[in-house]
PDB file of C-alpha atoms (C1' of nucleotides) in Angstrom:
ATOM      1  CA  MET A 181      56.564 138.079 -88.274  1.00  0.00           C
ATOM      2  CA  PRO A 182      60.276 138.519 -88.341  1.00  0.00           C
ATOM      3  CA  GLU A 183      62.411 137.597 -91.260  1.00  0.00           C
ATOM      4  CA  LEU A 184      65.948 138.859 -91.578  1.00  0.00           C
ATOM      5  CA  PRO A 185      65.021 142.452 -92.502  1.00  0.00           C
ATOM      6  CA  GLU A 186      62.812 142.755 -89.424  1.00  0.00           C
ATOM      7  CA  VAL A 187      65.574 141.410 -87.206  1.00  0.00           C
ATOM      8  CA  GLU A 188      68.080 143.807 -88.765  1.00  0.00           C
ATOM      9  CA  THR A 189      65.650 146.699 -88.323  1.00  0.00           C
ATOM     10  CA  THR A 190      65.114 145.689 -84.704  1.00  0.00           C
ATOM     11  CA  LEU A 191      68.865 145.642 -84.166  1.00  0.00           C
ATOM     12  CA  ARG A 192      69.261 149.132 -85.598  1.00  0.00           C
ATOM     13  CA  GLY A 193      66.311 150.364 -83.556  1.00  0.00           C
ATOM     14  CA  ILE A 194      67.456 149.126 -80.159  1.00  0.00           C
ATOM     15  CA  HIS A 195      71.232 149.427 -80.471  1.00  0.00           C
ATOM     16  CA  PRO A 196      71.568 153.174 -79.820  1.00  0.00           C
ATOM     17  CA  HIS A 197      69.400 152.860 -76.706  1.00  0.00           C
ATOM     18  CA  LEU A 198      71.232 149.951 -75.120  1.00  0.00           C
ATOM     19  CA  ALA A 199      74.890 149.927 -76.125  1.00  0.00           C
ATOM     20  CA  GLY A 200      77.078 150.644 -73.124  1.00  0.00           C
ATOM     21  CA  ARG A 201      74.204 150.246 -70.660  1.00  0.00           C
ATOM     22  CA  ARG A 202      74.355 148.037 -67.598  1.00  0.00           C
ATOM     23  CA  ILE A 203      71.688 145.442 -66.907  1.00  0.00           C
ATOM     24  CA  GLN A 204      70.094 146.052 -63.526  1.00  0.00           C
ATOM     25  CA  ALA A 205      67.541 143.277 -63.489  1.00  0.00           C
ATOM     26  CA  LEU A 206      65.582 140.792 -65.521  1.00  0.00           C
ATOM     27  CA  VAL A 207      61.816 140.654 -65.045  1.00  0.00           C
ATOM     28  CA  VAL A 208      60.414 137.335 -66.206  1.00  0.00           C
ATOM     29  CA  ARG A 209      56.611 137.080 -66.347  1.00  0.00           C
ATOM     30  CA  ASN A 210      56.511 133.891 -68.343  1.00  0.00           C
ATOM     31  CA  ARG A 211      59.572 131.695 -68.647  1.00  0.00           C
ATOM     32  CA  ASP A 212      57.960 129.263 -71.072  1.00  0.00           C
ATOM     33  CA  LEU A 213      59.410 130.451 -74.331  1.00  0.00           C
ATOM     34  CA  ARG A 214      60.700 128.011 -76.920  1.00  0.00           C
ATOM     35  CA  TRP A 215      62.994 126.730 -74.205  1.00  0.00           C
ATOM     36  CA  PRO A 216      62.178 127.534 -70.577  1.00  0.00           C
ATOM     37  CA  LEU A 217      64.263 130.393 -69.207  1.00  0.00           C
ATOM     38  CA  PRO A 218      66.533 128.963 -66.513  1.00  0.00           C
ATOM     39  CA  LYS A 219      65.827 130.201 -62.986  1.00  0.00           C
ATOM     40  CA  GLY A 220      69.256 131.732 -62.559  1.00  0.00           C
ATOM     41  CA  ILE A 221      69.334 133.762 -65.765  1.00  0.00           C
ATOM     42  CA  GLY A 222      68.519 137.012 -63.960  1.00  0.00           C
ATOM     43  CA  SER A 223      71.441 136.753 -61.574  1.00  0.00           C
ATOM     44  CA  SER A 224      73.750 135.794 -64.460  1.00  0.00           C
ATOM     45  CA  LEU A 225      72.846 138.956 -66.352  1.00  0.00           C
ATOM     46  CA  ARG A 226      72.642 141.420 -63.483  1.00  0.00           C
ATOM     47  CA  GLY A 227      75.499 143.916 -63.439  1.00  0.00           C
ATOM     48  CA  GLN A 228      76.765 143.073 -66.920  1.00  0.00           C
ATOM     49  CA  THR A 229      77.116 145.786 -69.539  1.00  0.00           C
ATOM     50  CA  VAL A 230      75.819 145.430 -73.083  1.00  0.00           C
ATOM     51  CA  ASN A 231      79.039 146.134 -74.947  1.00  0.00           C
ATOM     52  CA  ASN A 232      77.577 145.517 -78.374  1.00  0.00           C
ATOM     53  CA  ILE A 233      74.614 144.003 -80.168  1.00  0.00           C
ATOM     54  CA  THR A 234      75.020 142.189 -83.472  1.00  0.00           C
ATOM     55  CA  ARG A 235      72.990 139.907 -85.686  1.00  0.00           C
ATOM     56  CA  ARG A 236      73.740 136.447 -87.026  1.00  0.00           C
ATOM     57  CA  ALA A 237      70.995 135.056 -89.270  1.00  0.00           C
ATOM     58  CA  LYS A 238      67.765 135.883 -87.415  1.00  0.00           C
ATOM     59  CA  TYR A 239      69.462 135.794 -84.020  1.00  0.00           C
ATOM     60  CA  LEU A 240      70.338 138.931 -82.071  1.00  0.00           C
ATOM     61  CA  LEU A 241      73.556 138.591 -80.081  1.00  0.00           C
ATOM     62  CA  PHE A 242      74.036 140.780 -77.011  1.00  0.00           C
ATOM     63  CA  GLU A 243      77.713 140.893 -76.158  1.00  0.00           C
ATOM     64  CA  LEU A 244      78.033 141.257 -72.385  1.00  0.00           C
ATOM     65  CA  ASP A 245      81.052 141.420 -70.067  1.00  0.00           C
ATOM     66  CA  ARG A 246      81.205 137.732 -69.252  1.00  0.00           C
ATOM     67  CA  GLY A 247      78.959 136.098 -71.848  1.00  0.00           C
ATOM     68  CA  TRP A 248      76.375 136.552 -74.528  1.00  0.00           C
ATOM     69  CA  LEU A 249      72.627 136.747 -74.694  1.00  0.00           C
ATOM     70  CA  ILE A 250      71.243 135.015 -77.775  1.00  0.00           C
ATOM     71  CA  LEU A 251      67.756 136.181 -78.694  1.00  0.00           C
ATOM     72  CA  HIS A 252      65.422 134.895 -81.394  1.00  0.00           C
ATOM     73  CA  LEU A 253      62.052 136.492 -82.169  1.00  0.00           C
ATOM     74  CA  GLY A 254      60.455 133.284 -83.465  1.00  0.00           C
ATOM     75  CA  MET A 255      57.291 133.837 -85.486  1.00  0.00           C
ATOM     76  CA  SER A 256      55.653 136.567 -83.460  1.00  0.00           C
ATOM     77  CA  GLY A 257      58.282 138.188 -81.272  1.00  0.00           C
ATOM     78  CA  SER A 258      59.093 141.873 -81.061  1.00  0.00           C
ATOM     79  CA  LEU A 259      61.288 144.125 -78.950  1.00  0.00           C
ATOM     80  CA  ARG A 260      60.605 147.598 -77.731  1.00  0.00           C
ATOM     81  CA  ILE A 261      62.387 150.174 -75.659  1.00  0.00           C
ATOM     82  CA  ILE A 262      60.175 151.356 -72.805  1.00  0.00           C
ATOM     83  CA  GLN A 263      61.127 154.708 -71.291  1.00  0.00           C
ATOM     84  CA  ASN A 264      57.944 155.823 -69.582  1.00  0.00           C
ATOM     85  CA  GLY A 265      57.122 152.935 -67.284  1.00  0.00           C
ATOM     86  CA  ALA A 266      54.287 151.664 -69.495  1.00  0.00           C
ATOM     87  CA  SER A 267      52.583 148.609 -68.001  1.00  0.00           C
ATOM     88  CA  PRO A 268      53.292 145.254 -69.599  1.00  0.00           C
ATOM     89  CA  GLU A 269      50.530 143.643 -71.600  1.00  0.00           C
ATOM     90  CA  LYS A 270      49.436 140.050 -71.931  1.00  0.00           C
ATOM     91  CA  HIS A 271      52.295 138.729 -74.051  1.00  0.00           C
ATOM     92  CA  ASP A 272      55.101 140.884 -72.688  1.00  0.00           C
ATOM     93  CA  HIS A 273      57.057 137.983 -71.208  1.00  0.00           C
ATOM     94  CA  VAL A 274      60.433 139.471 -70.330  1.00  0.00           C
ATOM     95  CA  ASP A 275      61.865 142.907 -69.472  1.00  0.00           C
ATOM     96  CA  ILE A 276      65.586 143.563 -69.392  1.00  0.00           C
ATOM     97  CA  VAL A 277      65.843 146.516 -67.042  1.00  0.00           C
ATOM     98  CA  PHE A 278      68.589 149.078 -67.576  1.00  0.00           C
ATOM     99  CA  GLY A 279      67.348 151.804 -65.267  1.00  0.00           C
ATOM    100  CA  PRO A 280      64.205 153.394 -63.838  1.00  0.00           C
ATOM    101  CA  ASP A 281      63.340 154.885 -67.233  1.00  0.00           C
ATOM    102  CA  ARG A 282      64.808 152.397 -69.615  1.00  0.00           C
ATOM    103  CA  LEU A 283      64.029 148.780 -70.307  1.00  0.00           C
ATOM    104  CA  LEU A 284      63.919 146.374 -73.222  1.00  0.00           C
ATOM    105  CA  ARG A 285      60.585 144.580 -73.444  1.00  0.00           C
ATOM    106  CA  PHE A 286      60.198 141.247 -75.234  1.00  0.00           C
ATOM    107  CA  ARG A 287      56.711 140.481 -76.512  1.00  0.00           C
ATOM    108  CA  ASP A 288      55.898 137.154 -78.145  1.00  0.00           C
ATOM    109  CA  PRO A 289      52.295 135.868 -78.356  1.00  0.00           C
ATOM    110  CA  ARG A 290      53.187 132.485 -79.801  1.00  0.00           C
ATOM    111  CA  ARG A 291      56.246 131.973 -77.625  1.00  0.00           C
ATOM    112  CA  PHE A 292      58.351 130.445 -80.379  1.00  0.00           C
ATOM    113  CA  GLY A 293      61.034 132.950 -79.518  1.00  0.00           C
ATOM    114  CA  ALA A 294      64.096 132.175 -77.452  1.00  0.00           C
ATOM    115  CA  LEU A 295      66.387 133.841 -74.941  1.00  0.00           C
ATOM    116  CA  ILE A 296      69.608 132.024 -74.126  1.00  0.00           C
ATOM    117  CA  TYR A 297      72.564 133.043 -71.979  1.00  0.00           C
ATOM    118  CA  THR A 298      75.903 131.506 -72.825  1.00  0.00           C
ATOM    119  CA  THR A 299      79.464 132.069 -71.699  1.00  0.00           C
ATOM    120  CA  ARG A 300      80.853 130.485 -74.870  1.00  0.00           C
ATOM    121  CA  PRO A 301      81.097 132.478 -78.118  1.00  0.00           C
ATOM    122  CA  PRO A 302      77.719 132.279 -79.904  1.00  0.00           C
ATOM    123  CA  ALA A 303      79.307 131.029 -83.111  1.00  0.00           C
ATOM    124  CA  GLU A 304      80.194 127.846 -81.225  1.00  0.00           C
ATOM    125  CA  HIS A 305      76.677 127.402 -79.906  1.00  0.00           C
ATOM    126  CA  LYS A 306      74.773 124.407 -81.196  1.00  0.00           C
ATOM    127  CA  LEU A 307      72.104 126.667 -82.704  1.00  0.00           C
ATOM    128  CA  LEU A 308      74.561 128.728 -84.738  1.00  0.00           C
ATOM    129  CA  ARG A 309      77.381 126.283 -85.428  1.00  0.00           C
ATOM    130  CA  GLU A 310      76.005 124.691 -88.576  1.00  0.00           C
ATOM    131  CA  MET A 311      74.606 127.796 -90.191  1.00  0.00           C
ATOM    132  CA  GLY A 312      75.384 128.863 -93.725  1.00  0.00           C
ATOM    133  CA  PRO A 313      76.688 132.255 -94.812  1.00  0.00           C
ATOM    134  CA  GLU A 314      74.833 135.554 -94.578  1.00  0.00           C
ATOM    135  CA  PRO A 315      72.924 136.317 -97.790  1.00  0.00           C
ATOM    136  CA  LEU A 316      74.202 139.899 -97.838  1.00  0.00           C
ATOM    137  CA  GLY A 317      77.823 138.840 -97.371  1.00  0.00           C
ATOM    138  CA  ASP A 318      80.439 138.028-100.025  1.00  0.00           C
ATOM    139  CA  GLU A 319      80.555 134.344 -99.179  1.00  0.00           C
ATOM    140  CA  CYS A 320      77.095 133.745-100.604  1.00  0.00           C
ATOM    141  CA  ASP A 321      77.216 134.103-104.359  1.00  0.00           C
ATOM    142  CA  GLY A 322      75.835 132.261-107.375  1.00  0.00           C
ATOM    143  CA  GLU A 323      78.805 129.933-107.467  1.00  0.00           C
ATOM    144  CA  TYR A 324      78.281 128.962-103.834  1.00  0.00           C
ATOM    145  CA  LEU A 325      74.586 128.106-104.211  1.00  0.00           C
ATOM    146  CA  PHE A 326      75.297 126.331-107.471  1.00  0.00           C
ATOM    147  CA  SER A 327      77.940 124.079-105.926  1.00  0.00           C
ATOM    148  CA  ARG A 328      75.936 123.354-102.765  1.00  0.00           C
ATOM    149  CA  SER A 329      72.884 122.412-104.815  1.00  0.00           C
ATOM    150  CA  ARG A 330      74.424 119.798-107.091  1.00  0.00           C
ATOM    151  CA  ASN A 331      72.640 116.429-106.936  1.00  0.00           C
ATOM    152  CA  ARG A 332      69.889 117.820-104.743  1.00  0.00           C
ATOM    153  CA  LYS A 333      66.348 116.999-105.755  1.00  0.00           C
ATOM    154  CA  GLN A 334      64.812 119.251-103.161  1.00  0.00           C
ATOM    155  CA  ALA A 335      62.622 122.154-104.334  1.00  0.00           C
ATOM    156  CA  VAL A 336      64.781 125.243-104.754  1.00  0.00           C
ATOM    157  CA  LYS A 337      62.488 127.185-102.407  1.00  0.00           C
ATOM    158  CA  SER A 338      63.131 124.731 -99.569  1.00  0.00           C
ATOM    159  CA  PHE A 339      66.825 124.751-100.483  1.00  0.00           C
ATOM    160  CA  ILE A 340      67.247 128.518-100.071  1.00  0.00           C
ATOM    161  CA  MET A 341      65.194 128.465 -96.859  1.00  0.00           C
ATOM    162  CA  ASP A 342      67.530 125.865 -95.330  1.00  0.00           C
ATOM    163  CA  GLN A 343      69.596 127.795 -92.773  1.00  0.00           C
ATOM    164  CA  ARG A 344      72.534 125.424 -93.287  1.00  0.00           C
ATOM    165  CA  ILE A 345      72.736 126.571 -96.909  1.00  0.00           C
ATOM    166  CA  VAL A 346      72.126 130.288 -96.469  1.00  0.00           C
ATOM    167  CA  VAL A 347      70.617 132.032 -93.462  1.00  0.00           C
ATOM    168  CA  GLY A 348      67.879 134.575 -93.205  1.00  0.00           C
ATOM    169  CA  VAL A 349      65.741 133.772 -96.238  1.00  0.00           C
ATOM    170  CA  GLY A 350      62.271 133.242 -94.827  1.00  0.00           C
ATOM    171  CA  ASN A 351      59.032 132.222 -96.455  1.00  0.00           C
ATOM    172  CA  ILE A 352      58.037 135.624 -97.831  1.00  0.00           C
ATOM    173  CA  TYR A 353      61.376 136.618 -99.271  1.00  0.00           C
ATOM    174  CA  ALA A 354      61.968 133.164-100.742  1.00  0.00           C
ATOM    175  CA  SER A 355      58.830 133.576-102.860  1.00  0.00           C
ATOM    176  CA  GLU A 356      59.741 137.153-103.749  1.00  0.00           C
ATOM    177  CA  ALA A 357      63.298 136.354-104.778  1.00  0.00           C
ATOM    178  CA  LEU A 358      62.263 133.368-106.911  1.00  0.00           C
ATOM    179  CA  TYR A 359      59.632 135.475-108.635  1.00  0.00           C
ATOM    180  CA  ARG A 360      62.072 138.243-109.397  1.00  0.00           C
ATOM    181  CA  SER A 361      64.622 135.825-110.794  1.00  0.00           C
ATOM    182  CA  GLY A 362      62.074 133.860-112.840  1.00  0.00           C
ATOM    183  CA  ILE A 363      62.676 130.515-111.142  1.00  0.00           C
ATOM    184  CA  HIS A 364      59.801 128.152-110.367  1.00  0.00           C
ATOM    185  CA  PRO A 365      59.789 127.476-106.608  1.00  0.00           C
ATOM    186  CA  GLN A 366      59.361 123.744-107.113  1.00  0.00           C
ATOM    187  CA  ARG A 367      62.264 123.287-109.510  1.00  0.00           C
ATOM    188  CA  ALA A 368      64.855 120.809-108.237  1.00  0.00           C
ATOM    189  CA  ALA A 369      67.723 122.769-106.708  1.00  0.00           C
ATOM    190  CA  GLY A 370      70.274 120.533-108.401  1.00  0.00           C
ATOM    191  CA  LYS A 371      68.961 121.261-111.893  1.00  0.00           C
ATOM    192  CA  ILE A 372      69.378 125.012-111.905  1.00  0.00           C
ATOM    193  CA  SER A 373      72.244 126.539-113.881  1.00  0.00           C
ATOM    194  CA  LEU A 374      74.986 128.794-112.539  1.00  0.00           C
ATOM    195  CA  PRO A 375      73.695 131.930-114.303  1.00  0.00           C
ATOM    196  CA  ARG A 376      70.257 131.364-112.814  1.00  0.00           C
ATOM    197  CA  TYR A 377      71.749 131.022-109.320  1.00  0.00           C
ATOM    198  CA  GLU A 378      73.585 134.274-109.926  1.00  0.00           C
ATOM    199  CA  ALA A 379      70.268 135.917-110.768  1.00  0.00           C
ATOM    200  CA  LEU A 380      68.696 134.340-107.685  1.00  0.00           C
ATOM    201  CA  VAL A 381      71.391 135.624-105.332  1.00  0.00           C
ATOM    202  CA  ALA A 382      71.034 139.092-106.830  1.00  0.00           C
ATOM    203  CA  ALA A 383      67.269 138.925-106.279  1.00  0.00           C
ATOM    204  CA  ILE A 384      67.658 137.706-102.673  1.00  0.00           C
ATOM    205  CA  ARG A 385      69.986 140.605-101.937  1.00  0.00           C
ATOM    206  CA  GLN A 386      67.699 143.065-103.648  1.00  0.00           C
ATOM    207  CA  VAL A 387      64.551 142.091-101.724  1.00  0.00           C
ATOM    208  CA  LEU A 388      66.347 141.902 -98.384  1.00  0.00           C
ATOM    209  CA  ARG A 389      68.063 145.262 -98.873  1.00  0.00           C
ATOM    210  CA  ALA A 390      64.870 146.954-100.028  1.00  0.00           C
ATOM    211  CA  SER A 391      62.986 145.636 -97.046  1.00  0.00           C
ATOM    212  CA  ILE A 392      65.685 146.704 -94.593  1.00  0.00           C
ATOM    213  CA  ALA A 393      65.602 150.163 -96.169  1.00  0.00           C
ATOM    214  CA  ALA A 394      61.805 150.272 -95.779  1.00  0.00           C
ATOM    215  CA  GLY A 395      62.034 149.071 -92.170  1.00  0.00           C
ATOM    216  CA  GLY A 396      64.424 151.888 -91.505  1.00  0.00           C
ATOM    217  CA  THR A 397      61.631 154.374 -91.850  1.00  0.00           C
ATOM    218  CA  THR A 398      59.940 153.020 -88.719  1.00  0.00           C
ATOM    219  CA  LEU A 399      62.943 153.038 -86.410  1.00  0.00           C
ATOM    220  CA  ARG A 400      61.327 155.592 -84.131  1.00  0.00           C
ATOM    221  CA  ASP A 401      58.613 153.039 -83.404  1.00  0.00           C
ATOM    222  CA  PHE A 402      61.014 151.032 -81.285  1.00  0.00           C
ATOM    223  CA  VAL A 403      60.577 153.530 -78.520  1.00  0.00           C
ATOM    224  CA  GLY A 404      57.369 154.172 -76.654  1.00  0.00           C
ATOM    225  CA  GLU A 405      54.281 152.256 -75.806  1.00  0.00           C
ATOM    226  CA  SER A 406      52.535 152.886 -79.107  1.00  0.00           C
ATOM    227  CA  GLY A 407      55.355 151.107 -80.904  1.00  0.00           C
ATOM    228  CA  GLN A 408      54.299 149.470 -84.099  1.00  0.00           C
ATOM    229  CA  THR A 409      57.160 147.053 -84.464  1.00  0.00           C
ATOM    230  CA  GLY A 410      56.434 144.380 -86.981  1.00  0.00           C
ATOM    231  CA  TYR A 411      54.589 146.594 -89.438  1.00  0.00           C
ATOM    232  CA  TYR A 412      56.938 147.468 -92.212  1.00  0.00           C
ATOM    233  CA  ILE A 413      56.354 148.884 -95.606  1.00  0.00           C
ATOM    234  CA  ARG A 414      56.895 146.048 -97.990  1.00  0.00           C
ATOM    235  CA  LYS A 415      56.610 146.013-101.699  1.00  0.00           C
ATOM    236  CA  LEU A 416      55.627 142.432-102.120  1.00  0.00           C
ATOM    237  CA  GLN A 417      55.150 141.393-105.717  1.00  0.00           C
ATOM    238  CA  VAL A 418      53.830 137.839-105.320  1.00  0.00           C
ATOM    239  CA  TYR A 419      53.505 136.843-101.695  1.00  0.00           C
ATOM    240  CA  GLY A 420      49.856 136.673-100.652  1.00  0.00           C
ATOM    241  CA  ARG A 421      48.637 137.644-104.118  1.00  0.00           C
ATOM    242  CA  GLU A 422      46.994 134.380-105.222  1.00  0.00           C
ATOM    243  CA  GLY A 423      44.559 135.050-108.062  1.00  0.00           C
ATOM    244  CA  ASP A 424      45.823 138.583-108.606  1.00  0.00           C
ATOM    245  CA  ALA A 425      47.511 139.678-111.824  1.00  0.00           C
ATOM    246  CA  CYS A 426      51.234 139.058-112.260  1.00  0.00           C
ATOM    247  CA  LEU A 427      52.970 142.427-112.438  1.00  0.00           C
ATOM    248  CA  LYS A 428      55.032 141.237-115.391  1.00  0.00           C
ATOM    249  CA  CYS A 429      52.645 139.279-117.631  1.00  0.00           C
ATOM    250  CA  GLY A 430      49.177 139.930-116.234  1.00  0.00           C
ATOM    251  CA  GLY A 431      48.474 136.229-115.679  1.00  0.00           C
ATOM    252  CA  ALA A 432      47.097 134.904-112.403  1.00  0.00           C
ATOM    253  CA  ILE A 433      49.448 134.352-109.466  1.00  0.00           C
ATOM    254  CA  ARG A 434      49.117 130.858-108.035  1.00  0.00           C
ATOM    255  CA  GLN A 435      49.709 129.296-104.664  1.00  0.00           C
ATOM    256  CA  LEU A 436      51.400 126.012-103.912  1.00  0.00           C
ATOM    257  CA  ARG A 437      52.417 124.222-100.714  1.00  0.00           C
ATOM    258  CA  ILE A 438      56.080 123.380-100.560  1.00  0.00           C
ATOM    259  CA  GLY A 439      57.253 121.768 -97.347  1.00  0.00           C
ATOM    260  CA  GLN A 440      54.001 122.818 -95.648  1.00  0.00           C
ATOM    261  CA  ARG A 441      54.612 126.476 -96.470  1.00  0.00           C
ATOM    262  CA  ALA A 442      52.509 128.656 -98.729  1.00  0.00           C
ATOM    263  CA  SER A 443      54.435 129.531-101.870  1.00  0.00           C
ATOM    264  CA  TYR A 444      53.320 132.046-104.475  1.00  0.00           C
ATOM    265  CA  TYR A 445      54.475 132.176-108.069  1.00  0.00           C
ATOM    266  CA  CYS A 446      53.577 133.059-111.636  1.00  0.00           C
ATOM    267  CA  PRO A 447      53.331 129.899-113.766  1.00  0.00           C
ATOM    268  CA  ARG A 448      54.161 131.849-116.910  1.00  0.00           C
ATOM    269  CA  CYS A 449      57.114 133.899-115.677  1.00  0.00           C
ATOM    270  CA  GLN A 450      58.718 131.238-113.472  1.00  0.00           C
ATOM    271  CA  ARG A 451      60.179 128.065-114.942  1.00  0.00           C
TER     272      ARG A 451
ATOM    273  C1'  DA B 103      73.186 112.471 -95.926  1.00  0.00           C
ATOM    274  C1'  DG B 104      69.061 114.185 -97.679  1.00  0.00           C
ATOM    275  C1'  DA B 105      64.306 114.950 -97.460  1.00  0.00           C
ATOM    276  C1'  DG B 106      60.033 115.210 -95.384  1.00  0.00           C
ATOM    277  C1'  DG B 107      56.816 115.435 -91.517  1.00  0.00           C
ATOM    278  C1'  DT B 108      55.622 116.951 -86.719  1.00  0.00           C
ATOM    279  C1'  DA B 109      55.680 119.784 -82.912  1.00  0.00           C
ATOM    280  C1'  DC B 110      55.810 123.965 -80.228  1.00  0.00           C
ATOM    281  C1'  DC B 111      51.775 128.282 -79.253  1.00  0.00           C
ATOM    282  C1'  DT B 112      48.209 132.009 -79.655  1.00  0.00           C
ATOM    283  C1'  DG B 113      45.277 134.838 -82.382  1.00  0.00           C
ATOM    284  C1'  DG B 114      42.696 136.137 -86.369  1.00  0.00           C
ATOM    285  C1'  DC B 115      39.653 135.045 -89.780  1.00  0.00           C
ATOM    286  C1'  DA B 116      36.265 132.545 -92.865  1.00  0.00           C
ATOM    287  C1'  DG B 117      32.477 129.677 -92.884  1.00  0.00           C
ATOM    288  C1'  DC B 118      28.607 127.555 -90.788  1.00  0.00           C
TER     289       DC B 118
ATOM    290  C1'  DT C 236      26.781 135.189 -81.383  1.00  0.00           C
ATOM    291  C1'  DG C 237      29.268 131.352 -80.953  1.00  0.00           C
ATOM    292  C1'  DC C 238      31.760 127.368 -82.616  1.00  0.00           C
ATOM    293  C1'  DT C 239      35.195 124.917 -85.684  1.00  0.00           C
ATOM    294  C1'  DG C 240      38.840 124.599 -88.520  1.00  0.00           C
ATOM    295  C1'  DC C 241      42.447 126.603 -90.824  1.00  0.00           C
ATOM    296  C1'  DC C 242      46.183 129.710 -91.382  1.00  0.00           C
ATOM    297  C1'  DA C 243      50.228 132.587 -89.895  1.00  0.00           C
ATOM    298  C1'  DG C 244      56.552 135.708 -91.628  1.00  0.00           C
ATOM    299  C1'  DG C 245      60.556 129.955 -87.650  1.00  0.00           C
ATOM    300  C1'  DT C 246      63.059 126.101 -86.723  1.00  0.00           C
ATOM    301  C1'  DA C 247      64.443 121.982 -83.741  1.00  0.00           C
ATOM    302  C1'  DC C 248      63.850 117.408 -83.782  1.00  0.00           C
ATOM    303  C1'  DC C 249      62.326 113.053 -85.381  1.00  0.00           C
ATOM    304  C1'  DT C 250      61.895 109.356 -88.854  1.00  0.00           C
ATOM    305  C1'  DC C 251      62.528 107.202 -93.234  1.00  0.00           C
TER     306       DC C 251
END
DNA sequence: AGAGGTACCTGGCAGC
DNA sequence: TGCTGCCAGGTACCTC
């Protein structure tokens, strides 16, 4: 489920409950996540304080006293603050315990998520080292995408979903941003003009910001057993709308597969 | 180096 | 009511 806005919303939801808190224990019910949790991870974390939590791309970074916890939600992961001792359910694989009435519970049915402890700065970690700029930061602008795309024949949708180019643009928001900027998802990245990349960056920022703002309305859901994390109000204009009317021209939205991923577009409005 | 395919895993749904 | 096959919002890793 999580794309960048969901990860950002998760960060904002859990931060006030955990910042400054000391980890008392780690409860691991299933260590087989994307990479198996090492046996000693609990004793590494125990006693360390969460000094801050930040986000880089779709990774959450827990800054501890002597290291960092790198957490990725994968396709189906979610985090919740448990304050009432609610029993774990089937896919609740890990609890980070902060006290008798406070723990962070990691749920992930598909187990594509990851939890990594490192004593080196996360930016130097293999997973984060090669990543491109944040889409909401100044470094990513039309000029940047334009220059990185020259001579590339790859479909522009795959190009903007490549984390080495720009991070955090997942399958849904790639379709949405291309629709809003009028660019056909299959167009070769290297053949798109600078002004069109400027429009694309503006559209990427717009959809991500709007979704983060919508996610903000469900922050309270990060606490309590009835938490509905993962369900956010989204105003999707093309994604999942195959056969429905384009909101701009009334024509039928179509679906394509690009790099094995469903891609939605309007053949009339996107060139 | 760039581009594409495969793999990881469970659950939900359509179709028979 | 099964069963089967397909699909799902991510990304590391492999090959060409």
